[in-house]
Amino acid sequence: MNPRELARRVLELRLWQHLINEEMKRGRFRIPIHAAFGHEALAVALDAALAPADQLALTHRNMAYQFARARAFAPVYQEYLLSPAGACGGQLGSMNLTQPSHGIAYTSSILGNNLPVASGLAFAHKLRHSEAVVFALTGDGAMEEGAFYETLLFARSHRLPLAVLIENNDHSLASRIAERRSPVDAGALAASLDIPYLPLSGNDLTVYGQTLARARGAAQAGPVVLEARVRTFCNHAGATPGWATDPRHISLSEGLVIEPSSDDPAHMAARLLGDEAPAFTQSLVALASGLLAIPLEESCLSR
Amino acid sequence: MSQPVTPTYLATLNAALARAVSAALASHTPLVQMGENIDKGSCICGLTRNLPGVLTNIGNCELTHAGTGFGLMMNGVHCVLYVKQLDFLLLALDQMANTMQLVRAQGAPVSGSFTIAAIVCDQGLQGPQSSFQGLNGICSTVRADGFAPVAKVELERIIAAQLLRPGFRILAFSQRLFGAPVLDLPLVWEAEDQSCFQFASGRDATIACFSFTLDSGAELAARMAAGGRSASLYSLHPVSPHRWERVVEDAARTGRLIVFDGGKEALSPAHKLAAQVLLAAPGVRVDIHTREEEAIDAVSEDRFAPPLEELALCR
């Protein structure tokens, strides 16, 4: 897909997360929701890299991937509202939302739980001599679980078509890696199991697309580990701002939150779009409120 | 002339597994049979010896084995995971509880299956560990169906119907019985979901057996018969939700319920059954024999040993 089109999708996805964030501020959801500001480039690039039969096994922080795969706001939003019009009829909510028709076969709210399941999904593809690959998302918290090592070992032993994508945002809840454990060199760990390792950082959609395509190809001969450096711009769960100590302010009244850094996918997308970016983001925001069941007040929207 | 060979529990189990697997292979159903040492050494104490089809030898990561089984099931494949000791499944509780819960919540029927076939080390002399017998507890916790067949007809019917049935369940087999002649009892009645098998219908007592105690129940029924009294005899399996109406009605009719449970859980299904009987028929005399007080395992014979003589004489 054209990188500029992908960049537009990154900004659109950022807007949709803003809308969910505004709805969380309004107390419109009864379920815990984990926004993924900062994860948009990975989600959009992975969506573009997937073949039709590929599958995803996601984590609790899955919003970016749900929107990217659905390519629509309403089914995910309605699911968060537990509405029958939701992607799963309002039965699964956020942390366990699956969209099998979009390849999201499994989503777990339990750290590490999705990895063994992804191994089984991949095993089935191998049995059928399919070229499909399963991408299992995980994080720097979940890789502390035994399931992470076990799954890599199992998948490598049986050469399963599995790509394990670590979203390393340096946080488990509010604890940074240095505050809770010794460092783990995922590349060295993968190498010890004779598994290819591919790092990702910088939110360059072209690089991400190429790397994910390379991983997808390699995974057909056995598992691959990808580790993406991600900066998550929102609270662990719920609205941002949401806690008294939260230094960040994310509000549509100030337009799309975009940090001038390669850590921010929206910044990188806007840079790719160049002169087109301001008008495009303004047009997105202008349409935003109409996507919600109850439109936002004027004060909540930037003009 | 050669002597007729009495089939053992293990031989009956092997034959039933081989028949079910052969039927799946003949229908070209995609099937994964995996286990630790599944085709090596003793083949899991003989459990997987002579199994047809491809056997996949796997390492020692039970949590991942269980998750893999669920993933295969979700993608329409049949998977049987053979496990040497029920203890190992304690490492897989997250997958059995949480993954299966999401499969249920998704609502769509699955075409694949995942069956865990586990040996329960109830033969004693294992030491403080390695003799976990809590099938009822696991099934209750994760809301999965479980089966602990003892009699020949149970082994054959349950394995034929359940081994590759879409969805998830645990089949447990008693290592204590592996070398013993298989208990060949006439079948009176069988529940459609195979949660209950009735082997006798009597006037004087209702004997209900959980967790590999059917041999004790059958012996008690025989002792009562020798004394001129008859008992109904049931084998019950932890299938959710528990539907024990037939046993409750039977106990209300006979006026006496004797429940055996070979597991060691503090909360035994025996107590639930007794409560149901007493709610329906408060006058029923109830005797419960579980191993609740034997929670600490040790190097011992570790056998379920209800007072059969006393129970047979007691009116």
Coordinates of C-alpha atoms in Angstrom, one line a residue:
Chain A
M1 CA 0.0 0.0 0.0
N2 CA 1.1 3.6 -0.7
P3 CA 3.0 5.0 2.3
R4 CA 1.0 8.2 2.1
E5 CA -2.3 6.2 2.4
L6 CA -0.9 4.4 5.4
A7 CA 0.1 7.7 6.9
R8 CA -3.5 9.0 6.5
R9 CA -4.7 5.8 8.2
V10 CA -2.3 6.4 11.1
L11 CA -3.8 9.8 11.7
E12 CA -7.3 8.5 11.3
L13 CA -6.5 5.8 13.9
R14 CA -5.1 8.5 16.2
L15 CA -8.4 10.4 15.9
W16 CA -10.5 7.3 16.6
Q17 CA -8.5 6.7 19.8
H18 CA -9.0 10.3 20.7
L19 CA -12.8 9.8 20.4
I20 CA -12.6 6.7 22.7
N21 CA -10.5 8.7 25.1
E22 CA -13.1 11.5 25.1
E23 CA -15.9 9.0 25.7
M24 CA -13.9 7.5 28.6
K25 CA -13.7 11.0 30.1
R26 CA -17.5 11.2 29.8
G27 CA -17.9 7.9 31.6
R28 CA -19.6 6.3 28.6
F29 CA -18.1 2.8 29.1
R30 CA -18.6 0.3 31.8
I31 CA -15.6 -1.8 30.9
P32 CA -11.8 -1.3 31.3
I33 CA -10.3 0.0 28.0
H34 CA -6.7 0.4 27.2
A35 CA -6.0 3.0 24.6
A36 CA -2.9 2.6 22.5
F37 CA -1.7 6.1 21.6
G38 CA 1.7 5.6 20.1
H39 CA 1.0 2.2 18.7
E40 CA -0.7 3.3 15.5
A41 CA 2.2 2.9 13.0
L42 CA 2.7 -0.7 14.0
A43 CA -0.9 -1.5 13.8
V44 CA -1.4 0.1 10.4
A45 CA 1.8 -1.4 9.0
L46 CA 1.0 -4.9 10.3
D47 CA -2.6 -4.6 8.9
A48 CA -1.1 -3.8 5.5
A49 CA 1.5 -6.6 5.7
L50 CA -1.0 -9.4 6.5
A51 CA -2.2 -11.9 3.9
P52 CA -5.9 -12.7 3.9
A53 CA -5.5 -16.0 5.8
D54 CA -3.0 -14.6 8.4
Q55 CA -4.2 -14.4 12.0
L56 CA -3.6 -12.2 15.0
A57 CA -3.5 -13.1 18.6
L58 CA -3.6 -9.8 20.6
T59 CA -3.2 -8.5 24.1
H60 CA -5.4 -6.4 26.4
R61 CA -3.9 -3.2 24.7
N62 CA -5.4 -4.1 21.4
M63 CA -7.3 -1.0 20.4
A64 CA -5.0 0.1 17.6
Y65 CA -5.1 -3.3 16.0
Q66 CA -8.9 -3.6 16.3
F67 CA -9.4 -0.3 14.5
A68 CA -6.7 -1.0 11.9
R69 CA -8.1 -4.4 11.0
A70 CA -11.8 -3.3 11.0
R71 CA -10.9 -0.2 9.1
A72 CA -14.0 1.3 10.7
F73 CA -14.8 3.0 14.0
A74 CA -18.3 1.9 14.7
P75 CA -18.0 -1.8 15.2
V76 CA -15.2 -1.4 17.8
Y77 CA -16.8 1.6 19.5
Q78 CA -20.2 -0.2 19.7
E79 CA -18.5 -3.2 21.2
Y80 CA -17.0 -1.0 23.9
L81 CA -20.5 0.3 24.6
L82 CA -21.6 -3.4 24.9
S83 CA -24.1 -2.8 22.2
P84 CA -25.6 -5.6 20.0
A85 CA -24.3 -3.6 17.1
G86 CA -20.7 -4.2 18.3
A87 CA -18.1 -6.3 16.5
C88 CA -19.0 -9.2 18.7
G89 CA -22.5 -8.3 19.7
G90 CA -21.3 -6.5 22.8
Q91 CA -20.3 -9.8 24.4
L92 CA -16.5 -9.5 24.5
G93 CA -15.9 -5.9 25.4
S94 CA -12.4 -4.5 25.0
M95 CA -9.7 -6.8 26.6
N96 CA -10.9 -9.9 24.9
L97 CA -12.3 -8.5 21.6
T98 CA -11.8 -10.8 18.7
Q99 CA -12.8 -10.2 15.1
P100 CA -12.4 -13.5 13.3
S101 CA -13.6 -12.1 10.0
H102 CA -10.7 -9.6 10.2
G103 CA -8.2 -12.2 11.2
I104 CA -8.2 -11.4 14.9
A105 CA -8.6 -14.9 16.1
Y106 CA -7.8 -14.5 19.8
T107 CA -7.3 -11.7 22.3
S108 CA -6.3 -12.2 25.9
S109 CA -6.4 -10.0 28.9
I110 CA -4.0 -12.4 30.7
L111 CA -0.3 -11.5 30.2
G112 CA 1.3 -14.2 28.1
N113 CA -1.8 -16.2 27.7
N114 CA -2.2 -15.5 23.9
L115 CA 1.2 -16.8 23.0
P116 CA 0.6 -20.6 23.5
V117 CA -2.8 -20.2 21.8
A118 CA -1.0 -18.5 18.8
S119 CA 1.3 -21.4 18.7
G120 CA -1.7 -23.7 18.2
L121 CA -3.2 -21.5 15.6
A122 CA 0.1 -21.6 13.7
F123 CA 0.3 -25.3 14.2
A124 CA -3.0 -25.7 12.4
H125 CA -1.8 -23.7 9.4
K126 CA 1.3 -25.8 9.2
L127 CA -0.8 -29.0 9.3
R128 CA -2.8 -27.7 6.4
H129 CA 0.3 -26.7 4.4
S130 CA -1.1 -23.2 4.4
E131 CA 1.2 -20.2 3.8
A132 CA -0.6 -18.3 6.5
V133 CA 1.3 -16.8 9.4
V134 CA 0.1 -16.0 12.9
F135 CA 1.3 -12.7 14.5
A136 CA 1.2 -12.8 18.3
L137 CA 1.4 -9.5 20.0
T138 CA 3.0 -9.3 23.4
G139 CA 4.9 -6.7 25.5
D140 CA 7.8 -6.2 27.8
G141 CA 5.6 -7.2 30.7
A142 CA 4.2 -10.4 29.2
M143 CA 7.7 -11.5 28.1
E144 CA 8.4 -11.9 31.8
E145 CA 5.9 -14.8 31.9
G146 CA 7.1 -18.3 31.4
A147 CA 4.7 -18.6 28.5
F148 CA 6.9 -16.4 26.4
Y149 CA 9.9 -18.6 26.6
E150 CA 7.8 -21.8 26.4
T151 CA 6.1 -20.6 23.2
L152 CA 9.3 -19.7 21.5
L153 CA 10.8 -23.0 22.4
F154 CA 7.7 -24.9 21.2
A155 CA 7.3 -22.9 18.0
R156 CA 10.9 -23.3 17.2
S157 CA 10.9 -27.0 17.9
H158 CA 8.0 -27.6 15.6
R159 CA 9.0 -24.8 13.1
L160 CA 5.6 -23.1 13.4
P161 CA 4.7 -20.1 11.2
L162 CA 4.6 -17.7 14.1
A163 CA 5.8 -14.1 14.4
V164 CA 6.0 -12.9 18.0
L165 CA 5.9 -9.1 18.0
I166 CA 7.0 -7.5 21.3
E167 CA 5.7 -4.0 21.8
N168 CA 8.3 -2.8 24.3
N169 CA 6.9 0.3 25.9
D170 CA 9.1 0.0 29.0
H171 CA 6.1 -0.2 31.2
S172 CA 4.0 -2.8 33.0
L173 CA 1.2 -0.8 34.6
A174 CA 3.2 2.2 36.1
S175 CA 6.5 0.3 36.6
R176 CA 9.3 0.8 34.2
I177 CA 11.6 -2.2 33.3
A178 CA 14.4 -0.9 35.4
E179 CA 12.0 -0.6 38.4
R180 CA 10.9 -4.2 38.3
R181 CA 13.4 -6.5 36.8
S182 CA 16.8 -7.1 35.2
P183 CA 17.0 -6.3 31.5
V184 CA 16.2 -9.0 28.9
D185 CA 18.1 -9.0 25.6
A186 CA 15.3 -10.3 23.4
G187 CA 17.6 -10.6 20.4
A188 CA 20.1 -12.7 22.4
L189 CA 17.3 -14.8 23.8
A190 CA 15.9 -15.4 20.3
A191 CA 19.4 -16.2 19.0
S192 CA 19.9 -18.8 21.8
L193 CA 16.9 -20.6 20.3
D194 CA 18.0 -20.1 16.8
I195 CA 15.1 -17.8 16.1
P196 CA 15.5 -14.7 13.8
Y197 CA 15.2 -11.4 15.6
L198 CA 14.1 -8.2 13.9
P199 CA 14.1 -4.8 15.8
L200 CA 11.7 -2.0 15.0
S201 CA 11.8 1.6 16.0
G202 CA 11.2 5.1 14.7
N203 CA 7.6 4.6 13.3
D204 CA 8.7 4.9 9.7
L205 CA 5.9 3.2 7.8
T206 CA 8.1 2.2 4.9
V207 CA 10.7 0.5 7.2
Y208 CA 8.0 -1.1 9.3
G209 CA 6.3 -2.4 6.2
Q210 CA 9.5 -3.9 4.8
T211 CA 10.5 -5.4 8.2
L212 CA 7.1 -6.9 8.8
A213 CA 7.0 -8.4 5.3
R214 CA 10.5 -9.8 5.9
A215 CA 9.3 -11.3 9.2
R216 CA 6.2 -12.7 7.5
G217 CA 8.3 -14.4 4.9
A218 CA 10.8 -15.8 7.4
A219 CA 8.0 -17.1 9.7
Q220 CA 6.9 -19.5 7.1
A221 CA 10.0 -21.6 7.9
G222 CA 9.7 -21.1 11.7
P223 CA 9.1 -18.5 14.3
V224 CA 10.4 -15.0 14.3
V225 CA 10.8 -12.5 17.1
L226 CA 10.2 -8.8 16.4
E227 CA 10.8 -6.2 19.0
A228 CA 9.3 -2.7 18.5
R229 CA 10.3 0.2 20.7
V230 CA 7.0 1.9 21.5
R231 CA 6.2 4.9 23.5
T232 CA 2.6 4.7 24.8
F233 CA 1.3 8.2 25.2
C234 CA -1.7 7.4 27.4
N235 CA -2.4 6.0 30.9
H236 CA -2.3 2.2 31.4
A237 CA -6.1 2.1 31.3
G238 CA -9.0 4.6 31.2
A239 CA -9.0 8.1 30.1
T240 CA -5.9 10.4 29.8
P241 CA -5.9 12.6 31.7
G242 CA -7.4 10.4 34.3
W243 CA -5.3 10.4 37.4
A244 CA -4.4 13.3 39.6
T245 CA -0.7 12.7 39.0
D246 CA -1.1 12.4 35.3
P247 CA 1.1 15.0 33.6
R248 CA -0.2 14.4 30.1
H249 CA -3.3 16.1 28.7
I250 CA -4.9 14.5 25.7
S251 CA -8.0 16.4 24.5
L252 CA -9.6 16.8 21.1
S253 CA -10.2 20.4 22.0
E254 CA -6.5 20.9 21.3
G255 CA -6.6 18.9 18.1
L256 CA -4.8 15.6 17.6
V257 CA -2.1 15.0 20.1
I258 CA 1.1 15.0 18.1
E259 CA 4.5 15.1 19.7
P260 CA 7.4 16.3 17.6
S261 CA 9.4 13.1 17.9
S262 CA 10.0 9.9 16.0
D263 CA 8.5 8.2 19.0
D264 CA 5.1 9.5 17.8
P265 CA 3.6 7.7 14.9
A266 CA 1.3 10.6 14.2
H267 CA 4.2 13.0 13.9
M268 CA 5.9 10.6 11.5
A269 CA 2.7 10.2 9.5
A270 CA 2.2 14.0 9.4
R271 CA 5.8 14.5 8.2
L272 CA 5.3 12.0 5.5
L273 CA 2.1 13.8 4.3
G274 CA 3.9 17.1 4.4
D275 CA 1.8 20.1 3.3
E276 CA -1.3 17.9 3.1
A277 CA -1.2 17.0 6.8
P278 CA -2.8 20.1 8.5
A279 CA -5.8 20.1 6.2
F280 CA -6.2 16.4 6.5
T281 CA -6.1 16.4 10.3
Q282 CA -8.5 19.3 10.4
S283 CA -10.9 17.4 8.1
L284 CA -10.7 14.4 10.3
V285 CA -11.5 16.3 13.5
A286 CA -14.4 18.1 11.8
L287 CA -16.1 14.8 11.2
A288 CA -15.1 13.3 14.5
S289 CA -18.0 14.1 16.7
G290 CA -20.5 12.6 14.2
L291 CA -19.1 9.2 14.8
L292 CA -20.3 9.1 18.4
A293 CA -23.6 8.0 19.6
I294 CA -23.9 11.3 21.5
P295 CA -22.0 14.1 19.8
L296 CA -19.3 15.8 21.8
E297 CA -19.9 19.3 23.1
E298 CA -18.5 22.1 21.1
S299 CA -15.9 22.8 23.8
C300 CA -14.5 19.3 23.3
L301 CA -13.6 19.9 19.7
S302 CA -10.8 22.0 18.3
R303 CA -11.8 24.5 15.7
Chain B
M1 CA -4.9 -75.1 24.6
S2 CA -4.1 -71.5 25.6
Q3 CA -5.8 -69.9 28.6
P4 CA -8.2 -67.0 27.8
V5 CA -6.5 -63.7 28.6
T6 CA -8.4 -61.4 30.9
P7 CA -8.2 -57.9 29.4
T8 CA -6.6 -55.4 31.7
Y9 CA -7.8 -51.8 32.3
L10 CA -4.8 -50.6 30.3
A11 CA -5.3 -53.0 27.4
T12 CA -9.0 -52.0 27.2
L13 CA -8.0 -48.3 27.3
N14 CA -5.3 -48.8 24.6
A15 CA -7.8 -50.6 22.3
A16 CA -10.5 -47.9 22.8
L17 CA -8.0 -45.1 22.1
A18 CA -6.7 -46.9 19.0
R19 CA -10.3 -47.4 17.7
A20 CA -11.2 -43.7 18.1
V21 CA -8.0 -42.5 16.5
S22 CA -8.3 -44.9 13.6
A23 CA -11.8 -43.7 12.9
A24 CA -10.5 -40.1 12.8
L25 CA -7.7 -41.0 10.5
A26 CA -10.0 -42.9 8.2
S27 CA -12.1 -39.8 7.9
H28 CA -9.0 -37.7 7.2
T29 CA -9.8 -35.4 10.1
P30 CA -6.7 -33.3 10.8
L31 CA -5.4 -34.7 14.1
V32 CA -2.5 -33.8 16.4
Q33 CA -1.6 -36.4 19.1
M34 CA 1.1 -34.9 21.3
G35 CA 2.7 -35.7 24.6
E36 CA 6.0 -35.8 26.5
N37 CA 7.7 -39.1 25.6
I38 CA 4.6 -40.1 23.7
D39 CA 6.5 -42.5 21.4
K40 CA 9.6 -43.1 23.6
G41 CA 10.5 -45.3 26.5
S42 CA 7.4 -46.6 28.2
C43 CA 5.1 -44.5 26.0
I44 CA 3.7 -42.7 29.0
C45 CA 3.3 -45.8 31.1
G46 CA 1.8 -47.6 28.2
L47 CA -0.9 -45.1 27.7
T48 CA 0.1 -44.3 24.1
R49 CA 1.6 -47.6 23.1
N50 CA 0.6 -48.8 19.7
L51 CA -1.5 -45.7 18.9
P52 CA -2.1 -45.3 15.2
G53 CA -1.3 -42.1 13.3
V54 CA 1.5 -39.5 13.8
L55 CA 2.6 -39.0 17.4
T56 CA 4.3 -35.7 18.2
N57 CA 6.9 -35.8 20.9
I58 CA 7.0 -32.5 22.8
G59 CA 9.1 -30.9 25.6
N60 CA 8.2 -30.0 29.1
C61 CA 6.1 -26.9 28.9
E62 CA 2.5 -27.9 29.9
L63 CA 1.1 -24.4 29.9
T64 CA 2.1 -24.0 26.2
H65 CA 0.8 -27.5 25.4
A66 CA -2.6 -26.6 26.7
G67 CA -2.7 -23.3 24.8
T68 CA -1.5 -25.0 21.7
G69 CA -4.3 -27.5 22.0
F70 CA -6.8 -24.7 22.3
G71 CA -5.3 -22.9 19.3
L72 CA -5.5 -26.0 17.2
M73 CA -9.1 -26.5 18.3
M74 CA -10.0 -22.9 17.3
N75 CA -8.6 -23.5 13.9
G76 CA -10.6 -26.6 13.3
V77 CA -8.0 -29.3 14.1
H78 CA -8.5 -32.2 16.5
C79 CA -5.8 -32.4 19.2
V80 CA -5.3 -35.0 21.9
L81 CA -2.7 -34.1 24.6
Y82 CA -1.5 -37.1 26.5
V83 CA -0.2 -36.3 30.0
K84 CA 1.6 -38.6 32.4
Q85 CA 0.3 -37.0 35.6
L86 CA -2.7 -34.9 36.4
D87 CA -0.4 -32.7 38.4
F88 CA 1.1 -31.4 35.2
L89 CA -2.2 -29.8 34.4
L90 CA -1.9 -27.5 37.4
L91 CA 0.6 -25.6 35.2
A92 CA -2.0 -25.3 32.5
L93 CA -4.9 -23.9 34.6
D94 CA -4.7 -20.4 33.1
Q95 CA -5.2 -21.9 29.6
M96 CA -8.0 -24.2 30.7
A97 CA -9.8 -21.5 32.6
N98 CA -9.2 -18.3 30.6
T99 CA -8.8 -19.5 27.1
M100 CA -11.8 -21.8 27.3
Q101 CA -13.8 -19.0 28.8
L102 CA -13.2 -16.8 25.8
V103 CA -14.0 -19.7 23.4
R104 CA -17.4 -20.1 25.2
A105 CA -18.0 -16.3 25.1
Q106 CA -17.4 -16.1 21.4
G107 CA -20.5 -18.2 21.0
A108 CA -19.6 -19.7 17.6
P109 CA -19.4 -23.5 17.7
V110 CA -16.0 -24.9 17.1
S111 CA -15.4 -27.7 14.7
G112 CA -12.1 -28.7 16.2
S113 CA -11.5 -30.5 19.5
F114 CA -9.1 -30.5 22.3
T115 CA -8.9 -33.4 24.7
I116 CA -6.4 -33.9 27.5
A117 CA -5.9 -37.5 28.3
A118 CA -4.2 -37.7 31.7
I119 CA -3.1 -40.4 34.0
V120 CA -4.1 -40.0 37.6
C121 CA -1.3 -41.3 39.9
D122 CA -3.6 -43.0 42.4
Q123 CA -1.4 -46.0 42.9
G124 CA 0.3 -44.7 46.0
L125 CA 4.0 -44.6 47.0
Q126 CA 4.6 -41.4 45.1
G127 CA 5.7 -39.2 48.0
P128 CA 4.4 -35.9 49.1
Q129 CA 4.0 -34.7 45.5
S130 CA 3.1 -36.4 42.2
S131 CA -0.2 -37.9 43.3
F132 CA -2.6 -35.1 42.7
Q133 CA -6.1 -36.6 42.2
G134 CA -8.2 -33.5 41.9
L135 CA -10.0 -34.0 38.6
N136 CA -13.3 -32.9 40.1
G137 CA -11.6 -29.7 41.4
I138 CA -10.0 -28.9 38.1
C139 CA -13.2 -29.4 36.2
S140 CA -15.2 -27.4 38.6
T141 CA -12.6 -24.5 38.6
V142 CA -12.3 -24.3 34.8
R143 CA -15.9 -25.3 34.0
A144 CA -14.8 -28.2 31.8
D145 CA -16.2 -31.6 31.4
G146 CA -14.2 -34.4 32.9
F147 CA -14.4 -38.2 32.8
A148 CA -12.8 -40.8 35.0
P149 CA -13.9 -44.1 33.5
V150 CA -13.3 -47.3 35.4
A151 CA -15.6 -50.0 34.0
K152 CA -15.0 -51.5 30.5
V153 CA -18.1 -50.1 29.1
E154 CA -17.3 -46.6 30.4
L155 CA -13.8 -46.7 28.9
E156 CA -15.2 -47.8 25.5
R157 CA -18.2 -45.5 25.4
I158 CA -16.5 -42.4 26.8
I159 CA -13.4 -42.6 24.6
A160 CA -15.5 -43.3 21.5
A161 CA -17.8 -40.4 22.1
Q162 CA -15.5 -37.9 23.7
L163 CA -12.0 -38.2 22.5
L164 CA -12.6 -36.2 19.3
R165 CA -15.9 -34.5 20.1
P166 CA -15.8 -30.8 19.2
G167 CA -14.9 -28.7 22.2
F168 CA -12.7 -29.3 25.2
R169 CA -12.7 -32.0 28.0
I170 CA -10.3 -33.9 30.2
L171 CA -10.3 -37.7 30.2
A172 CA -8.5 -39.2 33.3
F173 CA -7.3 -42.7 33.7
S174 CA -6.4 -44.5 36.9
Q175 CA -2.8 -45.8 37.1
R176 CA -3.7 -47.9 40.1
L177 CA -6.0 -49.9 37.7
F178 CA -3.6 -50.1 34.8
G179 CA -2.5 -53.7 35.4
A180 CA -5.8 -54.9 36.9
P181 CA -8.5 -56.8 35.1
V182 CA -10.9 -54.3 33.7
L183 CA -14.2 -54.1 35.7
D184 CA -16.8 -55.6 33.3
L185 CA -20.2 -54.6 34.7
P186 CA -23.5 -54.9 32.9
L187 CA -24.8 -51.4 31.8
V188 CA -28.3 -50.6 33.0
W189 CA -28.4 -46.9 31.9
E190 CA -26.1 -44.3 30.5
A191 CA -26.7 -40.5 30.4
E192 CA -26.6 -38.9 27.0
D193 CA -23.7 -36.7 28.0
Q194 CA -22.0 -39.6 29.7
S195 CA -22.0 -37.9 33.0
C196 CA -23.6 -40.9 34.7
F197 CA -23.5 -44.6 34.1
Q198 CA -25.8 -47.0 36.1
F199 CA -24.6 -50.5 36.6
A200 CA -27.3 -52.0 38.9
S201 CA -30.7 -51.2 40.2
G202 CA -31.5 -52.2 43.7
R203 CA -34.0 -51.9 46.6
D204 CA -31.9 -51.2 49.7
A205 CA -29.3 -48.6 48.9
T206 CA -27.9 -46.3 46.2
I207 CA -24.2 -46.3 45.7
A208 CA -22.7 -43.3 43.8
C209 CA -19.0 -43.3 42.9
F210 CA -16.7 -40.4 41.9
S211 CA -13.0 -40.5 41.0
F212 CA -12.1 -44.1 40.4
T213 CA -14.1 -45.6 43.2
L214 CA -16.4 -47.7 41.1
D215 CA -14.4 -50.8 41.9
S216 CA -15.1 -50.2 45.6
G217 CA -18.7 -49.4 44.9
A218 CA -19.1 -52.7 42.9
E219 CA -17.5 -54.6 45.7
L220 CA -19.8 -53.1 48.2
A221 CA -22.8 -53.9 46.0
A222 CA -21.5 -57.5 45.8
R223 CA -21.2 -57.8 49.6
M224 CA -24.7 -56.5 50.1
A225 CA -26.0 -59.0 47.5
A226 CA -24.2 -61.8 49.4
G227 CA -26.2 -60.6 52.5
G228 CA -29.5 -60.7 50.6
R229 CA -29.8 -57.0 49.9
S230 CA -29.5 -55.2 46.6
A231 CA -28.1 -51.8 45.7
S232 CA -28.2 -49.4 42.8
L233 CA -24.8 -48.6 41.5
Y234 CA -23.7 -45.4 39.7
S235 CA -20.5 -44.0 38.3
L236 CA -20.6 -40.2 38.1
H237 CA -18.3 -37.9 36.1
P238 CA -17.7 -34.2 36.5
V239 CA -19.7 -32.9 33.6
S240 CA -21.1 -29.3 34.0
P241 CA -23.7 -28.5 34.9
H242 CA -24.1 -31.5 37.3
R243 CA -27.3 -33.4 36.4
W244 CA -27.9 -36.0 39.0
E245 CA -31.7 -36.2 39.1
R246 CA -31.7 -40.0 38.4
V247 CA -29.4 -40.7 41.4
V248 CA -31.4 -38.4 43.6
E249 CA -34.6 -40.1 42.7
D250 CA -33.0 -43.5 43.2
A251 CA -31.8 -42.6 46.6
A252 CA -35.2 -41.2 47.6
R253 CA -36.6 -44.5 46.6
T254 CA -34.1 -46.8 48.4
G255 CA -33.8 -44.5 51.4
R256 CA -30.1 -44.8 51.7
L257 CA -27.2 -43.1 49.8
I258 CA -23.6 -44.2 50.0
V259 CA -21.2 -41.8 48.2
F260 CA -17.6 -42.6 47.4
D261 CA -15.0 -40.0 46.1
G262 CA -11.4 -41.0 45.6
G263 CA -10.2 -37.4 45.1
K264 CA -8.9 -35.4 48.0
E265 CA -10.5 -32.0 47.5
A266 CA -11.9 -30.2 50.5
L267 CA -15.0 -29.6 48.5
S268 CA -16.1 -32.9 47.1
P269 CA -19.0 -33.4 44.7
A270 CA -20.1 -36.1 47.1
H271 CA -21.2 -33.4 49.5
K272 CA -23.2 -31.6 46.7
L273 CA -24.9 -34.9 45.7
A274 CA -25.7 -35.6 49.4
A275 CA -27.2 -32.1 49.8
Q276 CA -29.3 -32.6 46.7
V277 CA -30.6 -35.9 48.0
L278 CA -31.4 -34.6 51.4
L279 CA -33.2 -31.5 50.0
A280 CA -35.3 -33.8 47.9
A281 CA -35.8 -36.5 50.5
P282 CA -34.8 -35.4 54.0
G283 CA -35.3 -38.9 55.5
V284 CA -32.6 -40.6 53.4
R285 CA -29.7 -42.0 55.4
V286 CA -26.5 -40.7 53.9
D287 CA -22.9 -42.1 54.2
I288 CA -20.2 -40.1 52.6
H289 CA -16.7 -41.5 52.2
T290 CA -14.1 -39.1 50.7
R291 CA -10.5 -38.5 51.2
E292 CA -10.9 -34.9 52.3
E293 CA -8.8 -35.5 55.4
E294 CA -6.0 -37.1 53.5
A295 CA -4.9 -33.9 51.8
I296 CA -1.3 -34.4 52.8
D297 CA 0.2 -37.1 50.5
A298 CA 3.1 -39.2 51.7
V299 CA 5.0 -42.2 50.7
S300 CA 2.3 -44.7 51.6
E301 CA -0.1 -47.1 50.0
D302 CA -2.3 -44.0 49.5
R303 CA -5.5 -46.0 48.7
F304 CA -9.1 -45.2 49.0
A305 CA -10.3 -47.7 51.6
P306 CA -13.9 -47.2 52.7
P307 CA -15.2 -49.6 55.4
L308 CA -17.0 -51.9 53.0
E309 CA -17.8 -54.6 55.5
E310 CA -19.4 -52.2 57.9
L311 CA -21.3 -50.5 55.1
A312 CA -22.5 -53.8 53.8
L313 CA -23.9 -54.8 57.2
C314 CA -25.4 -51.5 58.1
R315 CA -29.1 -51.1 57.4

